[in-house]
């Protein structure tokens, strides 16, 4: 994801990018965003949403981009291992 998005926008973007297969609920999203904020992986700023409501916009930090790259690499390694197991089952 690129640029700043508010929580609802993040949830909608995940839904859109996953072709409606993944949905992130508020009860999961906001605690995760708070952890990412505390860990320094995202920064947050208050702004107005499209419907002129106050919303908190989140953006990945440089540390967040590095963390994402590490997590993506680990995820791809695990998916590869699962594919090996399934191919040889």
Backbone atoms as SQL, in Angstrom:
CREATE TABLE atoms (id INTEGER PRIMARY KEY, chain TEXT, resi INTEGER, resn TEXT, atom TEXT, x REAL, y REAL, z REAL);
INSERT INTO atoms VALUES
  (1, 'A', 1, 'UNK', 'N', 0.841, -1.174, 0.000),
  (2, 'A', 1, 'UNK', 'CA', 0.000, 0.000, 0.000),
  (3, 'A', 1, 'UNK', 'C', 0.886, 1.237, 0.000),
  (4, 'A', 2, 'UNK', 'N', 0.516, 2.191, -0.749),
  (5, 'A', 2, 'UNK', 'CA', 1.298, 3.410, -0.846),
  (6, 'A', 2, 'UNK', 'C', 0.464, 4.585, -0.367),
  (7, 'A', 3, 'UNK', 'N', 1.136, 5.549, 0.268),
  (8, 'A', 3, 'UNK', 'CA', 0.448, 6.751, 0.721),
  (9, 'A', 3, 'UNK', 'C', -0.260, 6.548, 2.043),
  (10, 'A', 4, 'UNK', 'N', -0.889, 7.620, 2.500),
  (11, 'A', 4, 'UNK', 'CA', -1.597, 7.592, 3.776),
  (12, 'A', 4, 'UNK', 'C', -3.034, 7.138, 3.588),
  (13, 'A', 5, 'UNK', 'N', -3.491, 6.309, 4.508),
  (14, 'A', 5, 'UNK', 'CA', -4.880, 5.859, 4.512),
  (15, 'A', 5, 'UNK', 'C', -5.388, 5.849, 5.940),
  (16, 'A', 6, 'UNK', 'N', -6.656, 6.097, 6.111),
  (17, 'A', 6, 'UNK', 'CA', -7.253, 5.944, 7.440),
  (18, 'A', 6, 'UNK', 'C', -7.654, 4.481, 7.600),
  (19, 'A', 7, 'UNK', 'N', -8.033, 4.099, 8.811),
  (20, 'A', 7, 'UNK', 'CA', -8.321, 2.695, 9.096),
  (21, 'A', 7, 'UNK', 'C', -9.323, 2.067, 8.146),
  (22, 'A', 8, 'UNK', 'N', -10.447, 2.743, 7.922),
  (23, 'A', 8, 'UNK', 'CA', -11.460, 2.200, 7.015),
  (24, 'A', 8, 'UNK', 'C', -10.883, 2.059, 5.607),
  (25, 'A', 9, 'UNK', 'N', -10.082, 3.030, 5.185),
  (26, 'A', 9, 'UNK', 'CA', -9.462, 2.969, 3.863),
  (27, 'A', 9, 'UNK', 'C', -8.508, 1.792, 3.743),
  (28, 'A', 10, 'UNK', 'N', -7.780, 1.491, 4.810),
  (29, 'A', 10, 'UNK', 'CA', -6.876, 0.340, 4.808),
  (30, 'A', 10, 'UNK', 'C', -7.683, -0.948, 4.648),
  (31, 'A', 11, 'UNK', 'N', -8.759, -1.065, 5.413),
  (32, 'A', 11, 'UNK', 'CA', -9.608, -2.261, 5.332),
  (33, 'A', 11, 'UNK', 'C', -10.181, -2.415, 3.922),
  (34, 'A', 12, 'UNK', 'N', -10.632, -1.314, 3.326),
  (35, 'A', 12, 'UNK', 'CA', -11.192, -1.367, 1.972),
  (36, 'A', 12, 'UNK', 'C', -10.124, -1.736, 0.952),
  (37, 'A', 13, 'UNK', 'N', -8.920, -1.211, 1.136),
  (38, 'A', 13, 'UNK', 'CA', -7.820, -1.497, 0.205),
  (39, 'A', 13, 'UNK', 'C', -7.433, -2.976, 0.256),
  (40, 'A', 14, 'UNK', 'N', -7.373, -3.548, 1.445),
  (41, 'A', 14, 'UNK', 'CA', -7.074, -4.978, 1.589),
  (42, 'A', 14, 'UNK', 'C', -8.150, -5.798, 0.886),
  (43, 'A', 15, 'UNK', 'N', -9.392, -5.438, 1.105),
  (44, 'A', 15, 'UNK', 'CA', -10.519, -6.133, 0.460),
  (45, 'A', 15, 'UNK', 'C', -10.407, -6.043, -1.063),
  (46, 'A', 16, 'UNK', 'N', -10.117, -4.849, -1.557),
  (47, 'A', 16, 'UNK', 'CA', -10.000, -4.626, -3.003),
  (48, 'A', 16, 'UNK', 'C', -8.827, -5.392, -3.606),
  (49, 'A', 17, 'UNK', 'N', -7.658, -5.292, -2.987),
  (50, 'A', 17, 'UNK', 'CA', -6.467, -5.954, -3.525),
  (51, 'A', 17, 'UNK', 'C', -6.568, -7.469, -3.482),
  (52, 'A', 18, 'UNK', 'N', -7.340, -7.998, -2.536),
  (53, 'A', 18, 'UNK', 'CA', -7.488, -9.451, -2.413),
  (54, 'A', 18, 'UNK', 'C', -8.669, -9.977, -3.217),
  (55, 'A', 19, 'UNK', 'N', -9.226, -9.120, -4.067),
  (56, 'A', 19, 'UNK', 'CA', -10.401, -9.493, -4.880),
  (57, 'A', 19, 'UNK', 'C', -11.542, -9.971, -3.988),
  (58, 'A', 20, 'UNK', 'N', -11.718, -9.279, -2.877),
  (59, 'A', 20, 'UNK', 'CA', -12.817, -9.516, -1.937),
  (60, 'A', 20, 'UNK', 'C', -12.686, -10.817, -1.152),
  (61, 'A', 21, 'UNK', 'N', -11.477, -11.396, -1.113),
  (62, 'A', 21, 'UNK', 'CA', -11.268, -12.632, -0.363),
  (63, 'A', 21, 'UNK', 'C', -10.869, -12.370, 1.083),
  (64, 'A', 22, 'UNK', 'N', -10.179, -11.262, 1.334),
  (65, 'A', 22, 'UNK', 'CA', -9.730, -10.937, 2.686),
  (66, 'A', 22, 'UNK', 'C', -10.486, -9.724, 3.203),
  (67, 'A', 23, 'UNK', 'N', -10.915, -9.817, 4.436),
  (68, 'A', 23, 'UNK', 'CA', -11.588, -8.698, 5.095),
  (69, 'A', 23, 'UNK', 'C', -10.969, -8.510, 6.462),
  (70, 'A', 24, 'UNK', 'N', -10.641, -7.277, 6.779),
  (71, 'A', 24, 'UNK', 'CA', -10.028, -6.955, 8.058),
  (72, 'A', 24, 'UNK', 'C', -11.060, -6.228, 8.907),
  (73, 'A', 25, 'UNK', 'N', -11.397, -6.811, 10.039),
  (74, 'A', 25, 'UNK', 'CA', -12.375, -6.201, 10.935),
  (75, 'A', 25, 'UNK', 'C', -11.735, -5.159, 11.829),
  (76, 'A', 26, 'UNK', 'N', -12.558, -4.240, 12.319),
  (77, 'A', 26, 'UNK', 'CA', -12.067, -3.185, 13.208),
  (78, 'A', 26, 'UNK', 'C', -11.395, -3.753, 14.452),
  (79, 'A', 27, 'UNK', 'N', -11.934, -4.857, 14.978),
  (80, 'A', 27, 'UNK', 'CA', -11.382, -5.430, 16.209),
  (81, 'A', 27, 'UNK', 'C', -9.971, -5.975, 16.008),
  (82, 'A', 28, 'UNK', 'N', -9.583, -6.238, 14.769),
  (83, 'A', 28, 'UNK', 'CA', -8.219, -6.676, 14.454),
  (84, 'A', 28, 'UNK', 'C', -7.359, -5.514, 13.967),
  (85, 'A', 29, 'UNK', 'N', -7.960, -4.663, 13.154),
  (86, 'A', 29, 'UNK', 'CA', -7.203, -3.612, 12.484),
  (87, 'A', 29, 'UNK', 'C', -6.640, -2.569, 13.444),
  (88, 'A', 30, 'UNK', 'N', -7.487, -2.007, 14.293),
  (89, 'A', 30, 'UNK', 'CA', -7.023, -0.892, 15.122),
  (90, 'A', 30, 'UNK', 'C', -5.992, -1.306, 16.175),
  (91, 'A', 31, 'UNK', 'N', -6.125, -2.456, 16.816),
  (92, 'A', 31, 'UNK', 'CA', -5.031, -2.891, 17.707),
  (93, 'A', 31, 'UNK', 'C', -3.721, -3.136, 16.944),
  (94, 'A', 32, 'UNK', 'N', -3.822, -3.669, 15.724),
  (95, 'A', 32, 'UNK', 'CA', -2.618, -3.900, 14.919),
  (96, 'A', 32, 'UNK', 'C', -1.972, -2.571, 14.535),
  (97, 'A', 33, 'UNK', 'N', -2.783, -1.601, 14.138),
  (98, 'A', 33, 'UNK', 'CA', -2.246, -0.287, 13.799),
  (99, 'A', 33, 'UNK', 'C', -1.579, 0.360, 15.015),
  (100, 'A', 34, 'UNK', 'N', -2.178, 0.186, 16.175),
  (101, 'A', 34, 'UNK', 'CA', -1.594, 0.755, 17.393),
  (102, 'A', 34, 'UNK', 'C', -0.236, 0.115, 17.697),
  (103, 'A', 35, 'UNK', 'N', -0.141, -1.214, 17.528),
  (104, 'A', 35, 'UNK', 'CA', 1.149, -1.893, 17.739),
  (105, 'A', 35, 'UNK', 'C', 2.195, -1.400, 16.743),
  (106, 'A', 36, 'UNK', 'N', 1.788, -1.278, 15.476),
  (107, 'A', 36, 'UNK', 'CA', 2.712, -0.786, 14.448),
  (108, 'A', 36, 'UNK', 'C', 3.173, 0.636, 14.755),
  (109, 'A', 37, 'UNK', 'N', 2.265, 1.438, 15.274),
  (110, 'A', 37, 'UNK', 'CA', 2.586, 2.811, 15.658),
  (111, 'A', 37, 'UNK', 'C', 3.597, 2.826, 16.804),
  (112, 'A', 38, 'UNK', 'N', 3.339, 2.025, 17.823),
  (113, 'A', 38, 'UNK', 'CA', 4.240, 1.959, 18.982),
  (114, 'A', 38, 'UNK', 'C', 5.612, 1.406, 18.602),
  (115, 'A', 39, 'UNK', 'N', 5.644, 0.499, 17.626),
  (116, 'A', 39, 'UNK', 'CA', 6.909, -0.092, 17.180),
  (117, 'A', 39, 'UNK', 'C', 7.658, 0.809, 16.195),
  (118, 'A', 40, 'UNK', 'N', 7.031, 1.899, 15.778),
  (119, 'A', 40, 'UNK', 'CA', 7.677, 2.830, 14.856),
  (120, 'A', 40, 'UNK', 'C', 7.586, 2.432, 13.397),
  (121, 'A', 41, 'UNK', 'N', 6.724, 1.472, 13.071),
  (122, 'A', 41, 'UNK', 'CA', 6.593, 1.019, 11.691),
  (123, 'A', 41, 'UNK', 'C', 5.600, 1.855, 10.882),
  (124, 'A', 42, 'UNK', 'N', 4.729, 2.578, 11.551),
  (125, 'A', 42, 'UNK', 'CA', 3.826, 3.528, 10.893),
  (126, 'A', 42, 'UNK', 'C', 3.847, 4.826, 11.684),
  (127, 'A', 43, 'UNK', 'N', 3.490, 5.902, 11.005),
  (128, 'A', 43, 'UNK', 'CA', 3.252, 7.165, 11.683),
  (129, 'A', 43, 'UNK', 'C', 1.801, 7.525, 11.418),
  (130, 'A', 44, 'UNK', 'N', 1.236, 8.350, 12.277),
  (131, 'A', 44, 'UNK', 'CA', -0.180, 8.696, 12.151),
  (132, 'A', 44, 'UNK', 'C', -0.360, 10.201, 12.284),
  (133, 'A', 45, 'UNK', 'N', -1.268, 10.723, 11.489),
  (134, 'A', 45, 'UNK', 'CA', -1.623, 12.138, 11.542),
  (135, 'A', 45, 'UNK', 'C', -3.133, 12.260, 11.422),
  (136, 'A', 46, 'UNK', 'N', -3.683, 13.224, 12.120),
  (137, 'A', 46, 'UNK', 'CA', -5.114, 13.470, 12.035),
  (138, 'A', 46, 'UNK', 'C', -5.417, 14.330, 10.816),
  (139, 'A', 47, 'UNK', 'N', -6.536, 14.018, 10.163),
  (140, 'A', 47, 'UNK', 'CA', -6.974, 14.778, 8.998),
  (141, 'A', 47, 'UNK', 'C', -8.455, 14.582, 8.789),
  (142, 'A', 48, 'UNK', 'N', -8.967, 15.129, 7.718),
  (143, 'A', 48, 'UNK', 'CA', -10.391, 15.000, 7.386),
  (144, 'A', 48, 'UNK', 'C', -10.572, 13.918, 6.328),
  (145, 'A', 49, 'UNK', 'N', -11.574, 13.079, 6.522),
  (146, 'A', 49, 'UNK', 'CA', -11.882, 12.024, 5.552),
  (147, 'A', 49, 'UNK', 'C', -12.670, 12.626, 4.386),
  (148, 'A', 50, 'UNK', 'N', -12.986, 11.778, 3.411),
  (149, 'A', 50, 'UNK', 'CA', -13.738, 12.228, 2.237),
  (150, 'A', 50, 'UNK', 'C', -15.099, 12.806, 2.616),
  (151, 'A', 51, 'UNK', 'N', -15.696, 12.293, 3.693),
  (152, 'A', 51, 'UNK', 'CA', -17.000, 12.813, 4.125),
  (153, 'A', 51, 'UNK', 'C', -16.837, 13.864, 5.223),
  (154, 'A', 52, 'UNK', 'N', -15.634, 14.450, 5.288),
  (155, 'A', 52, 'UNK', 'CA', -15.324, 15.559, 6.188),
  (156, 'A', 52, 'UNK', 'C', -15.393, 15.195, 7.670),
  (157, 'A', 53, 'UNK', 'N', -15.125, 13.941, 8.000),
  (158, 'A', 53, 'UNK', 'CA', -15.033, 13.509, 9.384),
  (159, 'A', 53, 'UNK', 'C', -13.567, 13.452, 9.790),
  (160, 'A', 54, 'UNK', 'N', -13.320, 13.624, 11.067),
  (161, 'A', 54, 'UNK', 'CA', -11.966, 13.540, 11.584),
  (162, 'A', 54, 'UNK', 'C', -11.510, 12.078, 11.512),
  (163, 'A', 55, 'UNK', 'N', -10.319, 11.861, 10.942),
  (164, 'A', 55, 'UNK', 'CA', -9.805, 10.503, 10.783),
  (165, 'A', 55, 'UNK', 'C', -8.292, 10.515, 10.998),
  (166, 'A', 56, 'UNK', 'N', -7.791, 9.404, 11.461),
  (167, 'A', 56, 'UNK', 'CA', -6.352, 9.249, 11.661),
  (168, 'A', 56, 'UNK', 'C', -5.787, 8.535, 10.440),
  (169, 'A', 57, 'UNK', 'N', -4.827, 9.160, 9.789),
  (170, 'A', 57, 'UNK', 'CA', -4.211, 8.622, 8.582),
  (171, 'A', 57, 'UNK', 'C', -2.863, 7.999, 8.929),
  (172, 'A', 58, 'UNK', 'N', -2.635, 6.798, 8.426),
  (173, 'A', 58, 'UNK', 'CA', -1.430, 6.032, 8.723),
  (174, 'A', 58, 'UNK', 'C', -0.547, 5.927, 7.485),
  (175, 'A', 59, 'UNK', 'N', 0.764, 6.020, 7.708),
  (176, 'A', 59, 'UNK', 'CA', 1.754, 5.919, 6.639),
  (177, 'A', 59, 'UNK', 'C', 2.906, 5.058, 7.136),
  (178, 'A', 60, 'UNK', 'N', 3.407, 4.176, 6.274),
  (179, 'A', 60, 'UNK', 'CA', 4.583, 3.380, 6.637),
  (180, 'A', 60, 'UNK', 'C', 5.804, 4.282, 6.779),
  (181, 'A', 61, 'UNK', 'N', 6.602, 4.019, 7.787),
  (182, 'A', 61, 'UNK', 'CA', 7.866, 4.719, 7.975),
  (183, 'A', 61, 'UNK', 'C', 8.957, 3.948, 7.227),
  (184, 'A', 62, 'UNK', 'N', 10.166, 4.497, 7.209),
  (185, 'A', 62, 'UNK', 'CA', 11.291, 3.782, 6.596),
  (186, 'A', 62, 'UNK', 'C', 11.508, 2.445, 7.307),
  (187, 'A', 63, 'UNK', 'N', 11.410, 2.461, 8.637),
  (188, 'A', 63, 'UNK', 'CA', 11.538, 1.210, 9.403),
  (189, 'A', 63, 'UNK', 'C', 10.404, 0.250, 9.046),
  (190, 'A', 64, 'UNK', 'N', 9.227, 0.779, 8.797),
  (191, 'A', 64, 'UNK', 'CA', 8.086, -0.040, 8.404),
  (192, 'A', 64, 'UNK', 'C', 8.293, -0.706, 7.059),
  (193, 'A', 65, 'UNK', 'N', 8.872, 0.024, 6.115),
  (194, 'A', 65, 'UNK', 'CA', 9.170, -0.562, 4.799),
  (195, 'A', 65, 'UNK', 'C', 10.176, -1.693, 4.922),
  (196, 'A', 66, 'UNK', 'N', 11.207, -1.503, 5.766),
  (197, 'A', 66, 'UNK', 'CA', 12.208, -2.553, 5.975),
  (198, 'A', 66, 'UNK', 'C', 11.584, -3.773, 6.645),
  (199, 'A', 67, 'UNK', 'N', 10.744, -3.520, 7.637),
  (200, 'A', 67, 'UNK', 'CA', 10.061, -4.617, 8.342),
  (201, 'A', 67, 'UNK', 'C', 9.151, -5.380, 7.373),
  (202, 'A', 68, 'UNK', 'N', 8.427, -4.646, 6.537),
  (203, 'A', 68, 'UNK', 'CA', 7.551, -5.273, 5.549),
  (204, 'A', 68, 'UNK', 'C', 8.347, -6.161, 4.602),
  (205, 'A', 69, 'UNK', 'N', 9.493, -5.691, 4.166),
  (206, 'A', 69, 'UNK', 'CA', 10.337, -6.496, 3.262),
  (207, 'A', 69, 'UNK', 'C', 10.782, -7.787, 3.941),
  (208, 'A', 70, 'UNK', 'N', 11.172, -7.695, 5.218),
  (209, 'A', 70, 'UNK', 'CA', 11.578, -8.904, 5.958),
  (210, 'A', 70, 'UNK', 'C', 10.397, -9.868, 6.121),
  (211, 'A', 71, 'UNK', 'N', 9.243, -9.333, 6.487),
  (212, 'A', 71, 'UNK', 'CA', 8.051, -10.162, 6.682),
  (213, 'A', 71, 'UNK', 'C', 7.603, -10.804, 5.371),
  (214, 'A', 72, 'UNK', 'N', 7.683, -10.065, 4.286),
  (215, 'A', 72, 'UNK', 'CA', 7.307, -10.602, 2.971),
  (216, 'A', 72, 'UNK', 'C', 8.230, -11.757, 2.590),
  (217, 'A', 73, 'UNK', 'N', 9.534, -11.584, 2.820),
  (218, 'A', 73, 'UNK', 'CA', 10.510, -12.629, 2.502),
  (219, 'A', 73, 'UNK', 'C', 10.225, -13.887, 3.325),
  (220, 'A', 74, 'UNK', 'N', 9.933, -13.720, 4.608),
  (221, 'A', 74, 'UNK', 'CA', 9.624, -14.865, 5.477),
  (222, 'A', 74, 'UNK', 'C', 8.322, -15.540, 5.040),
  (223, 'A', 75, 'UNK', 'N', 7.321, -14.754, 4.684),
  (224, 'A', 75, 'UNK', 'CA', 6.052, -15.306, 4.226),
  (225, 'A', 75, 'UNK', 'C', 6.256, -16.129, 2.948),
  (226, 'A', 76, 'UNK', 'N', 7.027, -15.588, 2.015),
  (227, 'A', 76, 'UNK', 'CA', 7.287, -16.305, 0.763),
  (228, 'A', 76, 'UNK', 'C', 8.045, -17.609, 1.024),
  (229, 'A', 77, 'UNK', 'N', 8.934, -17.607, 2.006),
  (230, 'A', 77, 'UNK', 'CA', 9.673, -18.820, 2.374),
  (231, 'A', 77, 'UNK', 'C', 8.715, -19.880, 2.907),
  (232, 'A', 78, 'UNK', 'N', 7.777, -19.469, 3.752),
  (233, 'A', 78, 'UNK', 'CA', 6.803, -20.399, 4.329),
  (234, 'A', 78, 'UNK', 'C', 5.858, -20.927, 3.255),
  (235, 'A', 79, 'UNK', 'N', 5.385, -20.042, 2.375),
  (236, 'A', 79, 'UNK', 'CA', 4.507, -20.477, 1.285),
  (237, 'A', 79, 'UNK', 'C', 5.233, -21.487, 0.400),
  (238, 'A', 80, 'UNK', 'N', 6.495, -21.241, 0.128),
  (239, 'A', 80, 'UNK', 'CA', 7.281, -22.182, -0.678),
  (240, 'A', 80, 'UNK', 'C', 7.378, -23.549, -0.016),
  (241, 'A', 81, 'UNK', 'N', 7.578, -23.561, 1.296),
  (242, 'A', 81, 'UNK', 'CA', 7.647, -24.826, 2.032),
  (243, 'A', 81, 'UNK', 'C', 6.313, -25.564, 1.969),
  (244, 'A', 82, 'UNK', 'N', 5.225, -24.855, 2.120),
  (245, 'A', 82, 'UNK', 'CA', 3.880, -25.455, 2.044),
  (246, 'A', 82, 'UNK', 'C', 3.655, -26.023, 0.652),
  (247, 'A', 83, 'UNK', 'N', 4.066, -25.290, -0.385),
  (248, 'A', 83, 'UNK', 'CA', 3.908, -25.780, -1.748),
  (249, 'A', 83, 'UNK', 'C', 4.708, -27.064, -1.981),
  (250, 'A', 84, 'UNK', 'N', 5.888, -27.143, -1.417),
  (251, 'A', 84, 'UNK', 'CA', 6.693, -28.369, -1.514),
  (252, 'A', 84, 'UNK', 'C', 5.981, -29.554, -0.862),
  (253, 'A', 85, 'UNK', 'N', 5.425, -29.312, 0.316),
  (254, 'A', 85, 'UNK', 'CA', 4.717, -30.386, 1.012),
  (255, 'A', 85, 'UNK', 'C', 3.506, -30.834, 0.189),
  (256, 'A', 86, 'UNK', 'N', 2.728, -29.881, -0.315),
  (257, 'A', 86, 'UNK', 'CA', 1.527, -30.228, -1.091),
  (258, 'A', 86, 'UNK', 'C', 1.889, -30.931, -2.408),
  (259, 'A', 87, 'UNK', 'N', 2.966, -30.508, -3.036),
  (260, 'A', 87, 'UNK', 'CA', 3.380, -31.121, -4.305),
  (261, 'A', 87, 'UNK', 'C', 3.849, -32.551, -4.109),
  (262, 'A', 88, 'UNK', 'N', 4.307, -32.875, -2.912),
  (263, 'A', 88, 'UNK', 'CA', 4.841, -34.216, -2.649),
  (264, 'A', 88, 'UNK', 'C', 3.954, -35.036, -1.711),
  (265, 'A', 89, 'UNK', 'N', 2.720, -34.608, -1.566),
  (266, 'A', 89, 'UNK', 'CA', 1.802, -35.334, -0.670),
  (267, 'A', 89, 'UNK', 'C', 1.190, -36.526, -1.361);
